[in-house]
Amino acid sequence: MSVIEQIQKLKLLLAGLLITLPLSLQAGDVNLPQVPKAKANATEEHGCVTSVKDMRKNHMEYLLHQRDDTIRRGVRTKQYSLAECVECHVTEDTSGEVANFGEDKHFCSSCHNYVAVSIDCFQCHNDKPQGDGTMSSRDMPASHHNMAFNKHSETGATLDNQNSESGK
Amino acid sequence: MSNTNTTDISRRKFLGSAAAATGLTIIPGVMLYEVAQAKPDDMAVTSEVRWGMLIDTRKCSEGCDDCVTACNTENGLTGHDRPETDVQWIRKLKLTDKQTGHVTSLPLMCQHCENPPCVDVCPTGASMKREDGIVLVDRHICIGCRYCMMACPYKARSFAHEVVTDQKVHAPRGKGTVESCTMCVHRVDRDGIPACVEACTKEDHNAMLFGDLNDSNSEISKRLAEFGGKQIRADLGLNTGVRYQGI
Amino acid sequence: MKKATFMEIEGRSAGYLALLGFLGIFILAALGATYYMEHNGHYVTGMSNQIVWGMPHVFAVFLIVAASGALNIASISSVFHKTAYKPLAPLSGLLALALLIGGLMILVLDLGRPDRLIVAMTQYNFKSIFAWNMILYNGFFVIVGIYIWTMMQRSMNQYSKYAGFAAFIWRLALTTGTGSIFGFLVARQAYDAAIMAPMFVVMSFAFGMAFFILVLLASYNWTERPLGDAIFNRLKNLLGIFVAGTLYFVIAYHLTNLYAAEHAGVESFILMDGGIYTQMFWIGQILIGSLIPLALVFHPGWSKSRSLVGLASAMVIIGGLATMYVVIIGGQAYPLVMFPGQEVSSSFFDGVVNSYTPSLPEVVLGLGGLATALIVVALAIKILHFLPVSLADEVVDPHANAK
């Protein structure tokens, strides 16, 4: 899969370069992205599934890897699941509306619009949290969820301890 | 490599116990659904299992489309009132014997072949078969050429002719790619059974049975061993995962 | 034999510019049609879950098949050492590339996800004949490109026969691959036949030759360069032989199918009661595409008229499109046979003849591909010296005067 990953990167890079070219001429007019806050308690240092810094840089890698693992091998861990990202990060605004992908208020679009990197995830995937999908936690023993959650999380110990009983 | 082996062994152990559990129940599918969390989410599927279905057409009544409705609901398949381009993952067929006039009713969907022609012809490898025998379209790399639809002997695949919105979280689908029955892989991976089988069983029709063809103790294998089951277009040698009785 | 002199066409006449403009309109229309189809989704076309390949594929497969056939002239000179054809070889290679560009353009623009062309170019499933075809098409560009280079650059001339040989083998493989796209489809009654591959190869000879004759006639008439009978009569005779060869394969294919009870249904559909497909077969493929052109090119009187030979070539092209329509659409219109001896019905058009009405955007896309092929030729002969200044008899055939 490394080829497609590289191609994907190249595509993104090229698309980014091409599309941002006209933007850069008037860069002063563009506001920095206003990224909506996530529902769960992600903090600046431990982030959500990994550190914020890591996610900003590598989220596409994780998603790409997860995508192949899930559809081809039936691996259904939640840590890097796109549905989980949407579930937690795509939030209602003050008037109770959930933004569509493409609008600046949508979590993914907020940055992707800013850097003008187009993604086609949401041509097939739902861009809004459903809450009732089979991915929701009621179908999942808490242990798996949190083990995955804590694998890369530095402050995970407490969570792990809390749930270690319910798992087995 | 050693890691994989341990995985396989534990998997086999589980399958043994699950099979034992199913053997004792009257409605095996439902029981299997309730065996809690057998495949850990981080474990890949293996070829130890081959998922299949057995359809008893004698129990399938002509006017009934519970399986179709269940599939559409489960996977969020909504039409646009354009029958020629709307997708159908499962459909009901009515067969009338030209000689005898005998009428048979059956559901037809992706037959999850062991040697699927759709997988052979797909130029990018988007059309693929998982280790456990479930045939899927990886729509991340599907280019929408529709060659698989030309190649499928069962007309099991549909092309998404229109923009899709408000998809089910577990069944992403979108315009310009090919799709078909996934055997409700999102349920199967969590030890559930396909929505169509569940609906058929729930309404007490019991015309559809889901299970592991590789496990000789599974209900489906036992029934196949005892009563047999036919493949549609067996002449093609595809070794389908879906078998029929009464045709 | 005199060394043939090649020269670019002037390409400043009002006629030439009008031609470019005319073709350009078709290409723009095709791009518009593509945007319309891709924006709305394929439901706006005549294609459906029953007829999954439609008019774009008729045009695309036809052009791709014709492309490999257009290379024939060059092969005859380089591989079979017929020096009379040598001056025509560069044009032959150019036309082959141009037709392939046109055909592939249609194919790509009809994809459900044309934006993922990069995936098709980087991810290969080597069991797929379609993937092999992509390699064959890309390789064709490279090999024929090199071949043209060896012919057009004097210092490279010594290698042209090797390049020509490679191109010849490659083009046979390419058309075999194209025919096998259908030949390998076990599911459908009309396909699943090994004869598809060689039948497509012979068809390619005929379609490619027809294109070549028309392009040659047009470019020599419009630029007022001399085109002698010696070379022209050879070309027209070849066209006749290739059309006859195609007819032979078509007869063999249908006779074989008629013999097997299993295929009786699909045969009677195509040959007798298939409505539009039966008409397309008998009137389009057989009458317009084969019998009339044969009469025109072999009749002692008619065959002396360039216009009639040109007409015969145009009819071979129209017949070729009809052939593809019968093969591609007709083959899908006939329902899948899953339950022999049973009448089948469902909500998904099982057991019925599938209907198909070509939509305007599909046809426009197809014509745009054809226009693209022609505009490539028109531009290339203006920029590079593809065309011999003269194809008069004394230039082409050293023995013409001696006789």
mmCIF file with all atom_site columns, C-alpha atoms in Angstrom, chain B residues 36-123:
data_model
loop_
_atom_site.group_PDB
_atom_site.id
_atom_site.type_symbol
_atom_site.label_atom_id
_atom_site.label_alt_id
_atom_site.label_comp_id
_atom_site.label_asym_id
_atom_site.label_entity_id
_atom_site.label_seq_id
_atom_site.pdbx_PDB_ins_code
_atom_site.Cartn_x
_atom_site.Cartn_y
_atom_site.Cartn_z
_atom_site.occupancy
_atom_site.B_iso_or_equiv
_atom_site.pdbx_formal_charge
_atom_site.auth_seq_id
_atom_site.auth_comp_id
_atom_site.auth_asym_id
_atom_site.auth_atom_id
_atom_site.pdbx_PDB_model_num
ATOM 1  C CA . ALA B 1 36  ? -20.525 -12.055 22.940  1.00 0.00 ? 36  ALA B CA 1
ATOM 2  C CA . GLN B 1 37  ? -17.553 -10.418 21.287  1.00 0.00 ? 37  GLN B CA 1
ATOM 3  C CA . ALA B 1 38  ? -15.750 -13.375 19.789  1.00 0.00 ? 38  ALA B CA 1
ATOM 4  C CA . LYS B 1 39  ? -13.513 -11.706 17.257  1.00 0.00 ? 39  LYS B CA 1
ATOM 5  C CA . PRO B 1 40  ? -11.527 -8.953  18.891  1.00 0.00 ? 40  PRO B CA 1
ATOM 6  C CA . ASP B 1 41  ? -11.750 -5.817  16.821  1.00 0.00 ? 41  ASP B CA 1
ATOM 7  C CA . ASP B 1 42  ? -8.037  -5.699  16.208  1.00 0.00 ? 42  ASP B CA 1
ATOM 8  C CA . MET B 1 43  ? -7.908  -9.195  14.773  1.00 0.00 ? 43  MET B CA 1
ATOM 9  C CA . ALA B 1 44  ? -7.947  -9.660  11.028  1.00 0.00 ? 44  ALA B CA 1
ATOM 10 C CA . VAL B 1 45  ? -10.352 -12.147 9.514   1.00 0.00 ? 45  VAL B CA 1
ATOM 11 C CA . THR B 1 46  ? -8.849  -15.468 8.465   1.00 0.00 ? 46  THR B CA 1
ATOM 12 C CA . SER B 1 47  ? -9.581  -18.170 5.961   1.00 0.00 ? 47  SER B CA 1
ATOM 13 C CA . GLU B 1 48  ? -10.370 -20.524 8.825   1.00 0.00 ? 48  GLU B CA 1
ATOM 14 C CA . VAL B 1 49  ? -13.895 -19.319 8.325   1.00 0.00 ? 49  VAL B CA 1
ATOM 15 C CA . ARG B 1 50  ? -15.897 -19.158 5.158   1.00 0.00 ? 50  ARG B CA 1
ATOM 16 C CA . TRP B 1 51  ? -19.139 -17.357 5.587   1.00 0.00 ? 51  TRP B CA 1
ATOM 17 C CA . GLY B 1 52  ? -22.061 -18.584 3.583   1.00 0.00 ? 52  GLY B CA 1
ATOM 18 C CA . MET B 1 53  ? -25.809 -18.682 3.372   1.00 0.00 ? 53  MET B CA 1
ATOM 19 C CA . LEU B 1 54  ? -28.304 -21.393 2.749   1.00 0.00 ? 54  LEU B CA 1
ATOM 20 C CA . ILE B 1 55  ? -31.644 -20.401 1.307   1.00 0.00 ? 55  ILE B CA 1
ATOM 21 C CA . ASP B 1 56  ? -34.562 -22.789 1.438   1.00 0.00 ? 56  ASP B CA 1
ATOM 22 C CA . THR B 1 57  ? -36.774 -21.643 -1.411  1.00 0.00 ? 57  THR B CA 1
ATOM 23 C CA . ARG B 1 58  ? -39.618 -23.878 -0.221  1.00 0.00 ? 58  ARG B CA 1
ATOM 24 C CA . LYS B 1 59  ? -39.969 -21.648 2.801   1.00 0.00 ? 59  LYS B CA 1
ATOM 25 C CA . CYS B 1 60  ? -39.669 -18.455 0.787   1.00 0.00 ? 60  CYS B CA 1
ATOM 26 C CA . SER B 1 61  ? -43.057 -17.106 -0.144  1.00 0.00 ? 61  SER B CA 1
ATOM 27 C CA . GLU B 1 62  ? -43.745 -15.163 -3.287  1.00 0.00 ? 62  GLU B CA 1
ATOM 28 C CA . GLY B 1 63  ? -45.152 -11.918 -1.964  1.00 0.00 ? 63  GLY B CA 1
ATOM 29 C CA . CYS B 1 64  ? -42.693 -11.579 0.907   1.00 0.00 ? 64  CYS B CA 1
ATOM 30 C CA . ASP B 1 65  ? -39.822 -9.127  0.671   1.00 0.00 ? 65  ASP B CA 1
ATOM 31 C CA . ASP B 1 66  ? -38.840 -8.852  4.317   1.00 0.00 ? 66  ASP B CA 1
ATOM 32 C CA . CYS B 1 67  ? -35.206 -9.588  3.462   1.00 0.00 ? 67  CYS B CA 1
ATOM 33 C CA . VAL B 1 68  ? -35.130 -6.850  0.834   1.00 0.00 ? 68  VAL B CA 1
ATOM 34 C CA . THR B 1 69  ? -36.664 -4.290  3.158   1.00 0.00 ? 69  THR B CA 1
ATOM 35 C CA . ALA B 1 70  ? -34.284 -5.239  5.936   1.00 0.00 ? 70  ALA B CA 1
ATOM 36 C CA . CYS B 1 71  ? -31.304 -4.866  3.615   1.00 0.00 ? 71  CYS B CA 1
ATOM 37 C CA . ASN B 1 72  ? -32.433 -1.477  2.365   1.00 0.00 ? 72  ASN B CA 1
ATOM 38 C CA . THR B 1 73  ? -33.002 -0.245  5.897   1.00 0.00 ? 73  THR B CA 1
ATOM 39 C CA . GLU B 1 74  ? -29.783 -1.665  7.263   1.00 0.00 ? 74  GLU B CA 1
ATOM 40 C CA . ASN B 1 75  ? -27.613 -0.246  4.512   1.00 0.00 ? 75  ASN B CA 1
ATOM 41 C CA . GLY B 1 76  ? -29.501 2.961   3.889   1.00 0.00 ? 76  GLY B CA 1
ATOM 42 C CA . LEU B 1 77  ? -30.349 2.111   0.299   1.00 0.00 ? 77  LEU B CA 1
ATOM 43 C CA . THR B 1 78  ? -32.845 4.687   -0.795  1.00 0.00 ? 78  THR B CA 1
ATOM 44 C CA . GLY B 1 79  ? -34.147 4.851   -4.336  1.00 0.00 ? 79  GLY B CA 1
ATOM 45 C CA . HIS B 1 80  ? -35.087 7.790   -6.483  1.00 0.00 ? 80  HIS B CA 1
ATOM 46 C CA . ASP B 1 81  ? -38.053 6.088   -8.123  1.00 0.00 ? 81  ASP B CA 1
ATOM 47 C CA . ARG B 1 82  ? -35.891 5.275   -11.087 1.00 0.00 ? 82  ARG B CA 1
ATOM 48 C CA . PRO B 1 83  ? -35.974 1.472   -11.196 1.00 0.00 ? 83  PRO B CA 1
ATOM 49 C CA . GLU B 1 84  ? -33.394 1.221   -13.963 1.00 0.00 ? 84  GLU B CA 1
ATOM 50 C CA . THR B 1 85  ? -30.698 3.084   -12.086 1.00 0.00 ? 85  THR B CA 1
ATOM 51 C CA . ASP B 1 86  ? -31.679 2.601   -8.434  1.00 0.00 ? 86  ASP B CA 1
ATOM 52 C CA . VAL B 1 87  ? -29.412 0.196   -6.577  1.00 0.00 ? 87  VAL B CA 1
ATOM 53 C CA . GLN B 1 88  ? -30.572 -3.218  -5.429  1.00 0.00 ? 88  GLN B CA 1
ATOM 54 C CA . TRP B 1 89  ? -28.319 -5.346  -3.270  1.00 0.00 ? 89  TRP B CA 1
ATOM 55 C CA . ILE B 1 90  ? -30.836 -8.100  -2.823  1.00 0.00 ? 90  ILE B CA 1
ATOM 56 C CA . ARG B 1 91  ? -33.965 -8.788  -4.858  1.00 0.00 ? 91  ARG B CA 1
ATOM 57 C CA . LYS B 1 92  ? -36.745 -11.309 -5.002  1.00 0.00 ? 92  LYS B CA 1
ATOM 58 C CA . LEU B 1 93  ? -36.957 -13.511 -8.061  1.00 0.00 ? 93  LEU B CA 1
ATOM 59 C CA . LYS B 1 94  ? -39.973 -15.444 -9.261  1.00 0.00 ? 94  LYS B CA 1
ATOM 60 C CA . LEU B 1 95  ? -39.180 -18.498 -11.368 1.00 0.00 ? 95  LEU B CA 1
ATOM 61 C CA . THR B 1 96  ? -41.833 -20.264 -13.392 1.00 0.00 ? 96  THR B CA 1
ATOM 62 C CA . ASP B 1 97  ? -40.884 -23.579 -14.928 1.00 0.00 ? 97  ASP B CA 1
ATOM 63 C CA . LYS B 1 98  ? -41.704 -23.405 -18.615 1.00 0.00 ? 98  LYS B CA 1
ATOM 64 C CA . GLN B 1 99  ? -42.562 -27.098 -18.734 1.00 0.00 ? 99  GLN B CA 1
ATOM 65 C CA . THR B 1 100 ? -44.444 -27.687 -15.518 1.00 0.00 ? 100 THR B CA 1
ATOM 66 C CA . GLY B 1 101 ? -45.528 -24.228 -14.449 1.00 0.00 ? 101 GLY B CA 1
ATOM 67 C CA . HIS B 1 102 ? -43.984 -24.802 -11.016 1.00 0.00 ? 102 HIS B CA 1
ATOM 68 C CA . VAL B 1 103 ? -43.307 -21.487 -9.316  1.00 0.00 ? 103 VAL B CA 1
ATOM 69 C CA . THR B 1 104 ? -40.277 -20.858 -7.125  1.00 0.00 ? 104 THR B CA 1
ATOM 70 C CA . SER B 1 105 ? -39.546 -17.741 -5.128  1.00 0.00 ? 105 SER B CA 1
ATOM 71 C CA . LEU B 1 106 ? -36.098 -16.829 -3.918  1.00 0.00 ? 106 LEU B CA 1
ATOM 72 C CA . PRO B 1 107 ? -33.922 -13.922 -2.866  1.00 0.00 ? 107 PRO B CA 1
ATOM 73 C CA . LEU B 1 108 ? -30.864 -13.273 -5.021  1.00 0.00 ? 108 LEU B CA 1
ATOM 74 C CA . MET B 1 109 ? -27.855 -11.253 -3.976  1.00 0.00 ? 109 MET B CA 1
ATOM 75 C CA . CYS B 1 110 ? -24.079 -11.414 -4.299  1.00 0.00 ? 110 CYS B CA 1
ATOM 76 C CA . GLN B 1 111 ? -23.269 -15.116 -4.158  1.00 0.00 ? 111 GLN B CA 1
ATOM 77 C CA . HIS B 1 112 ? -19.864 -14.504 -2.545  1.00 0.00 ? 112 HIS B CA 1
ATOM 78 C CA . CYS B 1 113 ? -18.065 -16.855 -4.894  1.00 0.00 ? 113 CYS B CA 1
ATOM 79 C CA . GLU B 1 114 ? -14.820 -18.556 -4.014  1.00 0.00 ? 114 GLU B CA 1
ATOM 80 C CA . ASN B 1 115 ? -13.621 -17.682 -7.516  1.00 0.00 ? 115 ASN B CA 1
ATOM 81 C CA . PRO B 1 116 ? -15.449 -14.440 -8.154  1.00 0.00 ? 116 PRO B CA 1
ATOM 82 C CA . PRO B 1 117 ? -15.377 -13.201 -11.773 1.00 0.00 ? 117 PRO B CA 1
ATOM 83 C CA . CYS B 1 118 ? -15.835 -9.630  -10.536 1.00 0.00 ? 118 CYS B CA 1
ATOM 84 C CA . VAL B 1 119 ? -12.577 -9.860  -8.602  1.00 0.00 ? 119 VAL B CA 1
ATOM 85 C CA . ASP B 1 120 ? -10.768 -11.377 -11.579 1.00 0.00 ? 120 ASP B CA 1
ATOM 86 C CA . VAL B 1 121 ? -11.760 -8.626  -13.976 1.00 0.00 ? 121 VAL B CA 1
ATOM 87 C CA . CYS B 1 122 ? -11.371 -5.581  -11.713 1.00 0.00 ? 122 CYS B CA 1
ATOM 88 C CA . PRO B 1 123 ? -8.457  -3.550  -13.077 1.00 0.00 ? 123 PRO B CA 1
#
